[in-house]
Coordinates of C-alpha atoms and ligand atoms in Angstrom, one line a residue:
M1 CA 76.3 43.5 -17.7
A2 CA 79.6 42.3 -16.3
V3 CA 82.0 44.9 -15.2
T4 CA 84.9 45.4 -17.8
N5 CA 88.6 45.4 -16.9
A6 CA 88.7 49.0 -18.2
E7 CA 86.1 50.0 -15.6
I8 CA 88.0 48.4 -12.8
A9 CA 91.2 50.1 -14.0
A10 CA 89.5 53.4 -14.1
I11 CA 88.3 53.0 -10.5
F12 CA 91.8 52.1 -9.3
N13 CA 93.3 55.1 -11.1
R14 CA 90.7 57.4 -9.6
I15 CA 91.5 56.1 -6.2
A16 CA 95.2 56.8 -6.8
D17 CA 94.3 60.4 -7.9
L18 CA 92.2 61.0 -4.8
L19 CA 94.9 59.6 -2.5
E20 CA 97.5 61.7 -4.2
I21 CA 95.5 64.9 -3.9
Q22 CA 95.3 64.2 -0.2
D23 CA 99.1 63.7 0.0
E24 CA 98.7 60.1 1.0
N25 CA 101.6 57.6 1.2
P26 CA 103.2 57.4 -2.2
F27 CA 103.5 53.6 -2.0
R28 CA 99.8 53.2 -1.6
V29 CA 99.2 55.5 -4.6
R30 CA 101.7 53.5 -6.6
A31 CA 100.1 50.2 -5.6
Y32 CA 96.8 51.3 -7.1
R33 CA 98.4 52.7 -10.3
N34 CA 100.4 49.5 -10.9
A35 CA 97.3 47.4 -10.4
A36 CA 95.3 49.7 -12.8
H37 CA 98.1 49.3 -15.4
M38 CA 98.1 45.5 -14.9
V39 CA 94.3 45.2 -15.1
Q40 CA 94.2 47.2 -18.3
G41 CA 96.7 44.9 -20.0
L42 CA 95.0 41.7 -18.9
S43 CA 93.6 39.6 -21.7
R44 CA 91.1 37.8 -19.5
S45 CA 88.0 39.3 -17.9
L46 CA 88.5 39.8 -14.2
A47 CA 84.7 39.7 -13.7
E48 CA 84.7 36.3 -15.3
M49 CA 87.6 35.1 -13.1
V50 CA 85.7 36.2 -10.0
E51 CA 82.6 34.4 -11.2
Q52 CA 84.5 31.2 -11.7
G53 CA 86.0 31.5 -8.3
E54 CA 89.6 31.8 -9.5
T55 CA 92.2 33.2 -7.1
L56 CA 93.1 36.8 -8.1
E57 CA 96.0 36.9 -5.7
A58 CA 98.1 35.0 -8.2
L59 CA 98.0 38.0 -10.6
P60 CA 101.0 40.3 -10.5
T61 CA 100.5 43.5 -8.3
I62 CA 97.4 42.0 -6.7
G63 CA 97.5 41.2 -3.0
K64 CA 94.7 40.2 -0.7
D65 CA 93.4 43.8 -0.3
L66 CA 93.2 44.6 -4.0
A67 CA 91.7 41.1 -4.8
A68 CA 88.9 41.9 -2.3
K69 CA 88.3 45.2 -4.0
I70 CA 88.1 43.6 -7.4
R71 CA 85.6 41.1 -6.1
E72 CA 83.5 44.0 -4.7
I73 CA 83.6 45.9 -8.0
A74 CA 82.7 42.7 -9.9
A75 CA 79.7 42.1 -7.6
T76 CA 78.4 45.6 -7.2
G77 CA 79.8 47.7 -10.1
S78 CA 81.3 50.1 -7.7
L79 CA 83.6 50.5 -4.7
R80 CA 82.7 51.8 -1.3
K81 CA 86.3 52.9 -0.8
L82 CA 86.0 55.2 -3.8
K83 CA 82.8 56.8 -2.6
Q84 CA 84.3 57.4 0.8
L85 CA 87.3 59.1 -0.7
Q86 CA 85.1 61.2 -3.0
T87 CA 83.3 62.7 0.0
M88 CA 86.7 63.7 1.5
V89 CA 87.9 65.7 -1.5
S90 CA 85.8 68.7 -2.7
P91 CA 83.8 67.9 -5.8
G92 CA 85.3 71.0 -7.6
L93 CA 88.8 69.6 -7.2
V94 CA 87.8 66.2 -8.5
D95 CA 86.3 68.0 -11.5
L96 CA 89.7 69.5 -12.2
L97 CA 91.1 66.1 -12.9
K98 CA 89.0 66.0 -16.1
V99 CA 91.3 68.7 -17.5
P100 CA 93.8 66.8 -19.6
G101 CA 97.3 67.5 -18.4
L102 CA 96.3 68.2 -14.8
G103 CA 97.4 65.4 -12.6
P104 CA 97.0 65.2 -8.9
R105 CA 100.5 66.7 -8.3
R106 CA 99.7 69.9 -10.3
L107 CA 96.3 70.0 -8.8
R108 CA 97.9 70.1 -5.3
T109 CA 100.2 72.9 -6.4
L110 CA 97.2 74.9 -7.7
R111 CA 95.4 74.4 -4.4
D112 CA 98.3 75.1 -2.1
Y113 CA 99.7 78.2 -3.9
L114 CA 96.5 79.8 -5.3
N115 CA 93.8 78.1 -3.4
I116 CA 92.2 77.0 -6.6
Q117 CA 89.2 74.7 -5.9
N118 CA 87.3 74.4 -9.1
I119 CA 87.3 74.9 -12.9
E120 CA 86.1 78.5 -12.8
E121 CA 88.8 79.5 -10.4
L122 CA 91.4 77.7 -12.6
E123 CA 90.3 79.5 -15.7
K124 CA 90.3 82.9 -14.0
A125 CA 93.9 82.3 -12.7
A126 CA 95.1 81.1 -16.1
R127 CA 93.7 84.2 -17.8
Q128 CA 95.4 86.4 -15.3
G129 CA 98.7 84.7 -16.0
L130 CA 99.1 83.4 -12.5
L131 CA 99.8 79.8 -13.4
R132 CA 103.1 80.4 -15.3
Q133 CA 104.9 81.4 -12.0
L134 CA 104.1 78.2 -10.2
P135 CA 106.7 75.4 -9.7
G136 CA 106.3 72.8 -12.4
F137 CA 104.3 75.1 -14.6
G138 CA 105.3 77.6 -17.4
V139 CA 103.8 79.8 -20.0
K140 CA 103.2 76.9 -22.3
T141 CA 101.5 74.8 -19.6
E142 CA 99.3 77.8 -18.9
Q143 CA 98.3 78.2 -22.6
N144 CA 97.6 74.4 -22.9
I145 CA 95.4 74.5 -19.8
L146 CA 93.4 77.4 -21.3
R147 CA 93.0 75.5 -24.5
E148 CA 91.9 72.3 -22.8
L149 CA 89.5 74.2 -20.7
S150 CA 87.7 75.7 -23.6
E151 CA 87.6 72.3 -25.4
L152 CA 86.3 70.7 -22.2
Q153 CA 83.5 73.2 -22.0
Q154 CA 82.5 72.5 -25.6
R155 CA 82.6 68.8 -25.2
T156 CA 80.8 68.4 -21.9
R157 CA 78.3 71.3 -22.1
R158 CA 74.9 69.9 -21.4
F159 CA 71.7 71.8 -21.6
L160 CA 68.9 71.9 -19.1
W161 CA 65.9 70.1 -20.5
A162 CA 63.8 73.2 -20.1
E163 CA 66.4 75.3 -22.0
V164 CA 66.0 73.3 -25.1
E165 CA 62.2 72.7 -24.9
E166 CA 61.3 75.7 -27.1
I167 CA 63.7 75.0 -29.9
A168 CA 62.9 71.3 -29.8
E169 CA 59.2 72.1 -30.3
Q170 CA 60.1 74.6 -33.1
L171 CA 62.1 72.0 -34.9
L172 CA 59.3 69.5 -34.7
T173 CA 56.8 71.9 -36.1
Y174 CA 59.2 73.1 -38.8
L175 CA 60.0 69.5 -40.0
R176 CA 56.4 68.3 -39.7
Q177 CA 55.1 70.9 -42.2
L178 CA 57.7 70.0 -44.9
P179 CA 56.2 68.4 -48.1
G180 CA 56.5 64.6 -48.2
V181 CA 57.2 64.2 -44.5
K182 CA 55.1 61.5 -42.8
R183 CA 56.4 61.4 -39.3
V184 CA 58.8 63.3 -37.1
E185 CA 59.6 62.4 -33.5
M186 CA 62.1 63.3 -30.8
A187 CA 64.2 60.5 -29.3
G188 CA 67.2 60.4 -27.0
S189 CA 67.5 61.9 -23.5
Y190 CA 65.0 64.6 -24.5
R191 CA 62.3 62.1 -24.9
R192 CA 63.3 60.3 -21.7
R193 CA 63.0 63.7 -20.0
R194 CA 66.4 63.6 -18.4
E195 CA 67.1 66.8 -16.4
T196 CA 69.8 67.7 -18.9
V197 CA 70.4 66.8 -22.5
G198 CA 73.7 66.5 -24.4
D199 CA 72.1 66.8 -27.9
L200 CA 68.8 66.4 -29.6
D201 CA 68.0 63.2 -31.6
I202 CA 65.3 63.5 -34.3
L203 CA 63.8 60.8 -36.4
V204 CA 62.0 61.5 -39.7
S205 CA 60.2 59.3 -42.2
T206 CA 59.1 60.5 -45.6
S207 CA 56.8 59.1 -48.3
R208 CA 59.2 59.7 -51.2
N209 CA 62.6 61.5 -51.7
A210 CA 61.5 64.6 -49.9
P211 CA 64.3 67.3 -49.6
V212 CA 64.3 67.1 -45.8
M213 CA 68.0 67.3 -45.3
D214 CA 68.2 70.6 -47.3
A215 CA 65.5 72.0 -45.2
F216 CA 67.0 70.8 -42.0
V217 CA 70.4 72.3 -42.5
S218 CA 68.8 75.6 -43.5
F219 CA 66.6 75.8 -40.4
A220 CA 66.9 79.4 -39.1
S221 CA 68.7 78.7 -35.9
V222 CA 71.4 76.5 -37.5
E223 CA 74.9 78.0 -37.1
R224 CA 77.1 75.2 -38.4
V225 CA 76.6 72.0 -40.4
I226 CA 78.8 69.2 -39.1
S227 CA 77.7 66.7 -41.6
K228 CA 75.0 66.3 -44.2
G229 CA 74.1 63.0 -45.8
T230 CA 71.1 61.2 -47.2
T231 CA 70.2 59.3 -44.1
R232 CA 71.8 61.4 -41.4
S233 CA 72.8 65.0 -40.8
T234 CA 74.2 66.8 -37.8
V235 CA 74.1 70.5 -37.1
V236 CA 75.0 72.9 -34.3
L237 CA 72.5 75.6 -33.4
R238 CA 73.5 79.2 -32.4
T239 CA 73.1 78.2 -28.7
G240 CA 75.8 75.5 -29.2
L241 CA 73.2 72.7 -29.0
Q242 CA 73.9 69.9 -31.4
V243 CA 71.0 68.2 -33.3
D244 CA 71.1 64.9 -35.0
L245 CA 68.5 64.0 -37.7
R246 CA 68.1 60.5 -39.0
M247 CA 65.9 59.3 -41.9
V248 CA 64.2 56.1 -41.1
P249 CA 62.0 53.9 -43.3
Q250 CA 58.5 53.4 -42.0
V251 CA 58.9 49.7 -41.5
S252 CA 61.7 50.4 -39.1
F253 CA 60.3 53.4 -37.4
G254 CA 59.3 51.8 -34.1
A255 CA 62.7 49.9 -33.9
A256 CA 64.6 53.1 -34.6
W257 CA 62.5 55.1 -32.2
H258 CA 63.2 52.6 -29.5
Y259 CA 66.9 52.4 -30.3
F260 CA 67.5 56.1 -30.4
T261 CA 65.4 56.8 -27.4
G262 CA 67.6 54.6 -25.3
S263 CA 68.9 54.7 -22.8
K264 CA 71.9 52.8 -24.0
A265 CA 71.8 50.5 -21.0
H266 CA 68.1 49.8 -21.6
N267 CA 68.8 49.0 -25.3
I268 CA 71.6 46.6 -24.4
A269 CA 69.4 44.8 -21.9
V270 CA 66.6 44.5 -24.6
R271 CA 69.1 43.2 -27.1
V272 CA 70.3 40.6 -24.6
M273 CA 66.6 39.5 -24.0
G274 CA 66.4 39.1 -27.8
V275 CA 69.5 37.0 -28.0
Q276 CA 68.0 34.7 -25.4
R277 CA 65.0 34.2 -27.7
G278 CA 67.2 33.6 -30.7
L279 CA 66.4 37.1 -32.2
K280 CA 68.5 39.9 -33.5
V281 CA 67.5 43.3 -32.3
N282 CA 68.8 46.5 -33.8
E283 CA 67.6 49.9 -35.0
Y284 CA 66.1 48.4 -38.2
G285 CA 63.9 45.9 -36.4
I286 CA 63.8 42.5 -34.8
F287 CA 64.9 39.6 -37.0
D288 CA 64.5 35.9 -36.7
K289 CA 67.1 33.1 -37.4
Q290 CA 66.3 33.4 -41.2
D291 CA 67.0 37.1 -40.9
K292 CA 63.3 37.9 -41.6
R293 CA 62.0 41.1 -40.0
I294 CA 59.3 40.1 -37.5
A295 CA 58.9 43.5 -35.8
G296 CA 59.9 47.1 -36.4
R297 CA 57.0 49.4 -37.3
T298 CA 56.0 50.3 -33.8
E299 CA 57.6 50.3 -30.4
K300 CA 54.8 48.2 -29.1
E301 CA 55.8 45.4 -31.6
I302 CA 59.4 45.6 -30.3
Y303 CA 58.4 45.1 -26.7
A304 CA 55.8 42.5 -27.6
Q305 CA 58.5 40.3 -29.1
M306 CA 60.1 40.3 -25.7
G307 CA 56.8 39.4 -24.0
L308 CA 56.6 42.9 -22.6
Q309 CA 54.1 45.8 -22.5
W310 CA 55.1 49.0 -24.1
M311 CA 56.6 51.3 -21.5
E312 CA 57.0 55.1 -21.0
P313 CA 60.3 56.6 -22.2
E314 CA 60.9 58.0 -18.7
L315 CA 61.3 54.5 -17.3
R316 CA 63.9 53.3 -19.8
E317 CA 67.0 53.6 -17.7
Q318 CA 67.6 50.0 -16.9
R319 CA 66.5 50.4 -13.3
G320 CA 64.3 47.4 -13.1
E321 CA 61.7 48.5 -15.8
L322 CA 62.2 45.4 -17.9
E323 CA 61.6 43.1 -14.9
A324 CA 58.5 45.1 -13.9
A325 CA 57.1 45.0 -17.4
A326 CA 57.7 41.2 -17.5
Q327 CA 55.6 40.9 -14.3
G328 CA 53.0 43.3 -15.6
R329 CA 53.8 45.7 -12.7
L330 CA 54.8 48.8 -14.5
P331 CA 53.8 51.9 -12.6
K332 CA 50.9 54.1 -13.9
L333 CA 52.9 57.3 -14.0
I334 CA 51.5 60.5 -12.6
T335 CA 50.5 63.2 -15.1
E336 CA 50.1 66.9 -14.7
N337 CA 46.4 66.5 -14.7
D338 CA 46.5 64.5 -11.5
L339 CA 47.7 67.5 -9.6
R340 CA 45.2 69.8 -7.9
G341 CA 47.4 72.6 -6.7
D342 CA 50.8 74.0 -6.0
L343 CA 52.4 74.2 -2.5
H344 CA 55.3 76.5 -3.0
C345 CA 55.4 80.0 -4.5
H346 CA 56.6 83.6 -3.8
T347 CA 55.0 87.0 -4.4
T348 CA 56.3 90.6 -4.4
T349 CA 56.1 90.5 -0.6
S350 CA 59.4 88.6 -0.7
D351 CA 61.4 88.0 -3.9
G352 CA 58.5 87.1 -6.3
Q353 CA 57.6 89.3 -9.3
D354 CA 53.9 89.2 -9.2
S355 CA 51.3 90.2 -6.6
L356 CA 49.2 87.8 -4.5
E357 CA 46.2 88.5 -6.7
A358 CA 48.1 87.9 -9.9
M359 CA 49.4 84.6 -8.6
A360 CA 46.0 83.5 -7.4
K361 CA 44.4 84.3 -10.7
A362 CA 47.1 82.5 -12.7
A363 CA 46.8 79.4 -10.5
Q364 CA 43.1 79.4 -10.9
Q365 CA 43.4 79.6 -14.7
M366 CA 45.6 76.6 -14.6
G367 CA 42.8 74.7 -12.9
H368 CA 44.3 74.5 -9.5
D369 CA 42.1 74.1 -6.4
Y370 CA 44.7 75.6 -4.1
L371 CA 48.0 77.5 -4.0
A372 CA 50.2 77.9 -1.0
I373 CA 51.9 81.2 -0.6
T374 CA 55.3 80.5 0.9
E375 CA 57.5 83.6 1.3
H376 CA 61.1 83.4 2.6
S377 CA 61.9 84.1 6.2
Q378 CA 64.2 86.9 7.3
H379 CA 67.4 85.0 7.6
L380 CA 67.4 85.0 3.7
R381 CA 68.2 88.7 3.3
V382 CA 68.9 88.4 -0.5
A383 CA 65.4 87.3 -1.0
R384 CA 63.9 90.0 1.2
G385 CA 62.8 87.4 3.7
L386 CA 59.9 88.3 6.1
S387 CA 60.1 89.0 9.8
A388 CA 57.5 87.5 12.2
D389 CA 55.4 90.6 12.0
T390 CA 55.4 91.0 8.3
L391 CA 54.5 87.4 7.8
L392 CA 51.5 87.8 10.2
A393 CA 50.4 90.9 8.2
H394 CA 50.8 88.8 5.0
C395 CA 48.5 86.2 6.6
D396 CA 45.9 88.8 7.1
A397 CA 46.2 89.9 3.5
I398 CA 45.8 86.2 2.4
D399 CA 42.7 85.7 4.6
A400 CA 41.2 88.9 3.2
L401 CA 41.8 87.8 -0.4
N402 CA 40.4 84.3 0.3
E403 CA 37.1 86.0 1.2
K404 CA 36.9 87.4 -2.3
L405 CA 38.2 84.5 -4.3
K406 CA 35.9 81.8 -5.7
G407 CA 37.1 78.4 -6.9
I408 CA 40.6 78.6 -5.5
R409 CA 41.9 78.7 -2.0
L410 CA 45.2 80.3 -1.0
L411 CA 47.0 78.5 1.8
K412 CA 49.0 80.5 4.3
G413 CA 52.6 79.2 4.3
V414 CA 56.2 80.0 4.6
E415 CA 59.5 78.8 3.2
V416 CA 61.4 79.1 6.5
D417 CA 65.2 78.9 6.6
I418 CA 66.6 75.9 8.5
L419 CA 69.4 77.5 10.5
E420 CA 72.7 75.9 10.9
D421 CA 71.7 74.4 14.3
G422 CA 68.5 72.9 12.9
S423 CA 66.2 75.5 14.4
L424 CA 63.6 77.3 12.2
D425 CA 63.9 81.0 11.4
M426 CA 60.4 81.8 12.6
P427 CA 58.8 81.7 16.0
D428 CA 56.3 78.9 16.8
Y429 CA 53.5 81.3 17.5
V430 CA 53.7 82.5 13.9
L431 CA 54.1 79.0 12.4
Q432 CA 51.0 78.0 14.3
R433 CA 48.9 80.4 12.3
L434 CA 49.9 78.8 9.0
D435 CA 48.4 76.0 6.9
I436 CA 51.7 74.8 5.7
C437 CA 55.4 75.2 6.7
L438 CA 58.1 74.4 4.2
G439 CA 61.7 74.3 5.6
A440 CA 64.7 74.7 3.4
I441 CA 68.5 75.0 3.6
H442 CA 69.8 78.2 2.1
S443 CA 73.1 78.5 4.0
A444 CA 76.0 76.3 5.3
F445 CA 75.7 74.0 2.3
G446 CA 79.1 72.5 3.0
L447 CA 78.5 70.7 6.4
S448 CA 79.6 67.1 6.8
E449 CA 77.1 64.5 6.0
Q450 CA 76.5 63.7 9.7
K451 CA 76.0 67.4 10.6
Q452 CA 73.8 68.2 7.6
T453 CA 71.6 65.2 8.2
A454 CA 71.3 66.0 11.9
R455 CA 70.4 69.6 11.1
V456 CA 67.6 68.6 8.8
I457 CA 66.2 66.0 11.2
R458 CA 66.3 68.5 14.0
A459 CA 64.2 70.9 11.9
M460 CA 61.7 68.2 11.2
D461 CA 61.4 67.6 15.0
N462 CA 59.5 70.9 15.2
P463 CA 55.9 69.7 15.1
R464 CA 55.0 72.6 12.8
F465 CA 57.3 71.4 10.0
N466 CA 55.5 69.9 7.0
V467 CA 57.7 69.8 3.9
L468 CA 61.4 69.7 3.3
A469 CA 61.8 72.0 0.3
H470 CA 64.4 71.3 -2.5
P471 CA 66.0 68.7 -0.1
S472 CA 69.5 68.5 -1.5
A473 CA 69.8 72.2 -2.3
R474 CA 71.7 71.3 -5.5
L475 CA 71.7 73.6 -8.5
I476 CA 72.4 71.6 -11.7
D477 CA 75.8 72.5 -13.0
K478 CA 76.2 75.3 -10.4
R479 CA 76.2 73.8 -6.9
S480 CA 76.5 70.2 -5.8
A481 CA 74.0 68.6 -3.6
C482 CA 74.5 68.9 0.2
R483 CA 75.9 65.9 1.8
L484 CA 72.9 64.2 3.3
D485 CA 72.0 60.7 4.3
M486 CA 68.9 60.6 2.3
E487 CA 67.7 57.3 3.6
Q488 CA 67.9 58.5 7.1
I489 CA 66.2 61.8 6.3
M490 CA 63.4 59.9 4.6
D491 CA 62.9 57.5 7.5
A492 CA 62.8 60.5 9.9
A493 CA 60.3 62.3 7.7
L494 CA 58.1 59.3 7.6
A495 CA 58.2 58.8 11.4
R496 CA 57.3 62.5 11.9
G497 CA 54.6 62.8 9.3
C498 CA 56.6 65.2 7.1
C499 CA 57.1 64.9 3.4
L500 CA 59.7 65.9 0.8
E501 CA 59.3 68.3 -2.0
L502 CA 60.2 67.7 -5.6
N503 CA 61.0 71.3 -6.6
S504 CA 60.1 71.9 -10.3
Q505 CA 62.6 74.7 -11.1
P506 CA 64.5 73.5 -14.1
R507 CA 67.9 74.0 -12.4
R508 CA 66.8 72.3 -9.2
L509 CA 64.6 69.3 -10.0
D510 CA 65.2 68.3 -6.4
L511 CA 64.4 65.6 -5.3
N512 CA 66.0 63.8 -8.2
D513 CA 64.6 60.8 -10.0
V514 CA 66.5 58.2 -7.8
H515 CA 65.4 59.9 -4.6
C516 CA 61.8 60.0 -5.8
R517 CA 61.9 56.3 -6.2
M518 CA 63.5 55.9 -2.8
A519 CA 60.7 57.8 -1.3
K520 CA 58.0 55.8 -3.1
E521 CA 59.6 52.5 -1.9
R522 CA 59.3 53.7 1.7
G523 CA 55.8 54.9 1.3
L524 CA 56.9 58.5 1.9
K525 CA 54.7 61.1 0.1
V526 CA 56.3 63.7 -2.2
V527 CA 54.9 67.1 -3.0
I528 CA 55.5 68.4 -6.5
S529 CA 55.7 72.2 -6.4
T530 CA 57.0 75.0 -8.7
D531 CA 58.6 77.4 -6.3
A532 CA 57.2 80.0 -8.8
H533 CA 58.7 83.5 -8.5
S534 CA 56.2 84.8 -11.1
A535 CA 52.8 83.8 -12.5
D536 CA 54.5 82.3 -15.6
Q537 CA 56.5 80.0 -13.5
L538 CA 53.4 78.2 -12.2
G539 CA 53.7 76.3 -15.5
Y540 CA 57.0 74.8 -14.4
L541 CA 54.9 72.0 -12.8
R542 CA 55.4 70.0 -16.0
Y543 CA 59.2 69.8 -15.3
G544 CA 58.6 68.5 -11.8
V545 CA 56.0 66.0 -13.1
A546 CA 58.6 64.7 -15.7
Q547 CA 61.2 64.1 -13.0
A548 CA 58.5 62.4 -10.8
R549 CA 57.7 60.1 -13.7
R550 CA 61.4 59.3 -14.1
G551 CA 61.2 58.4 -10.4
W552 CA 58.3 56.0 -11.0
L553 CA 55.8 58.1 -9.0
E554 CA 52.1 57.5 -9.3
K555 CA 49.2 59.7 -8.4
D556 CA 48.9 58.3 -4.9
D557 CA 52.6 58.9 -4.2
V558 CA 52.1 62.6 -4.5
L559 CA 50.4 64.6 -1.8
N560 CA 49.1 67.5 -3.9
S561 CA 47.1 65.1 -6.1
R562 CA 44.6 65.2 -3.2
R563 CA 41.6 67.4 -2.8
L564 CA 41.9 70.4 -0.5
A565 CA 40.2 68.8 2.5
A566 CA 42.3 65.6 2.3
L567 CA 45.5 67.6 1.8
L568 CA 44.8 69.8 4.9
K569 CA 44.1 66.7 6.9
A570 CA 47.4 65.1 5.7
L571 CA 49.3 68.2 6.8
Q572 CA 48.1 67.8 10.4
R573 CA 51.0 66.0 12.2
Ligands
DGT1 P1 72.6 62.7 -24.3 O1 72.4 63.2 -25.7 O2 74.0 62.6 -23.8 O3 71.7 63.6 -23.3 O4 72.0 61.3 -24.1 P2 71.2 60.3 -25.2 O5 70.6 59.2 -24.4 O6 70.3 61.2 -26.0 O7 72.4 59.7 -26.0 P3 72.9 59.9 -27.5 O8 72.4 61.2 -28.1 O9 74.3 59.7 -27.5 O10 72.2 58.7 -28.3 C1 70.9 58.6 -28.4 C2 70.4 57.2 -28.2 O11 71.0 56.3 -29.1 C3 70.8 56.6 -26.8 O12 70.0 57.0 -25.8 C4 70.8 55.1 -27.1 C5 71.2 55.0 -28.5 N1 72.7 54.7 -28.5 C6 73.7 55.5 -28.7 N2 74.9 54.9 -28.7 C7 74.6 53.6 -28.5 C8 75.3 52.4 -28.4 O13 76.6 52.4 -28.5 N3 74.7 51.2 -28.2 C9 73.3 51.2 -28.1 N4 72.7 50.0 -27.8 N5 72.5 52.3 -28.2 C10 73.2 53.4 -28.4
CA2 CA1 70.9 62.9 -27.3
CA3 CA1 72.9 62.1 -30.4

């Protein structure tokens, strides 16, 4: 899809914001703002002008430099200059620009006077009445900011996938047992297994005029009904989660399911393929030139009209899946059944809630062949990290338990802190005794990209190092990813025979989908682990598997799909 003028203007405005926050030359700031304004009002598409080789410099406010930037955006959809600026301003501060009424100038005042760096700090200060005293602010501004903040939270609140799993299942069960209901399915980001979902999208088809809408709005967890109609209703649950329900005729079910599953970008690309074939594609079906419906009942029919195989929802992000399908090269995505064990968990010996025995038993019940016990090292005090001696004693306990266990093998491991200088928080003579060594960043999250990358690679230089656990250290909605040159890290891991973890904790899901794909393309193996802190959490593997599938991973791309002997061999560097 060609870049729109609005997108180009938004990039220029964002650059102006970032420059202004950094107190850059006001003339440069104004140059970007003027250009953004001009671009917005332009009646011709800049992308088109670029494509046709027209000179942009003839446009008002556009000089050589900005013309080059427009060409870059038109060609790549983004701008390196913007990315570079974004790394120079703290992400929390950039978030603050989303608050209506807070421009860069006020933002600077907030930072300089009250050291406010993110939304939480802003809210706290506003509640304490600290804003009204600042130059350029007042009681009214303070109240406006508080109101905008609460609206912003309502508007942008997304839920972790795992947070809505239970209610989504309950809704499906509830709707499926209603009289006259033929079919009920989840669509949207929930079906695509995105790590967070904005709302739930449910499709229902019925045999006759079944009173589904009445039943839907009186579902026990509904707090508020936003709208109720014959074909569509929207409710908000007590948790704040919004749910859309749409009634769909059976002849259109596949088309609607495809449309409302998305992603939007995928849909648009499919529609464009349709246009190229002289077909109209929408949520009711595929229609030929005579407006006759030629597909719609199943998703398979929809894809077949485009000459494509059906594809898994996790792939539908317009990241090359349509091209892959056209060439018959869709990945055979990994499933939970392909995994033979879990390589990251904690017991009561560090910060876990269950004993070694309980974890082993639960893992065995899940059908695992092996489970690595990986307690924290002592640098991580909050997690009651182990000293060298306590880890050695723990190894004895694991050896003793392995003597008794049948059908499952516990691996001796550690989740060792990677210290700021890249050294490991455990002496080599202890690491030597282990089957597996995970290294992880738990401190100094804010280092520059260069330092953070060097730190991790230095850790991997230790020949005992096997797996980089939760590589980016991000916590969804709580902590941004560390600045790391992921390509460099992956190349370094590959060269040293290390691999990267996909941590399945719902708030981590780290590696993310894009990075999983990056690893696969390099031939770097990924380990999918739970980082379970209780026996229950061993079931989190399903979240990690979903993320892996979004990253196109297949069985062979994942190390813990191997049998124990092959796994142990692969861990030898
Ligand atoms: P969410 O709810 O923000 O996590 O993300 P989605 O993907 O569930 O998005 P949502 O709920 O707004 O819409 C559900 C699907 O409906 C979306 O994935 C694709 C489709 N859809 C929504 N708006 C449009 C649109 O403007 N054009 C097209 N082609 N499809 C759309
Ligand atoms: Ca949705
Ligand atoms: Ca929706």
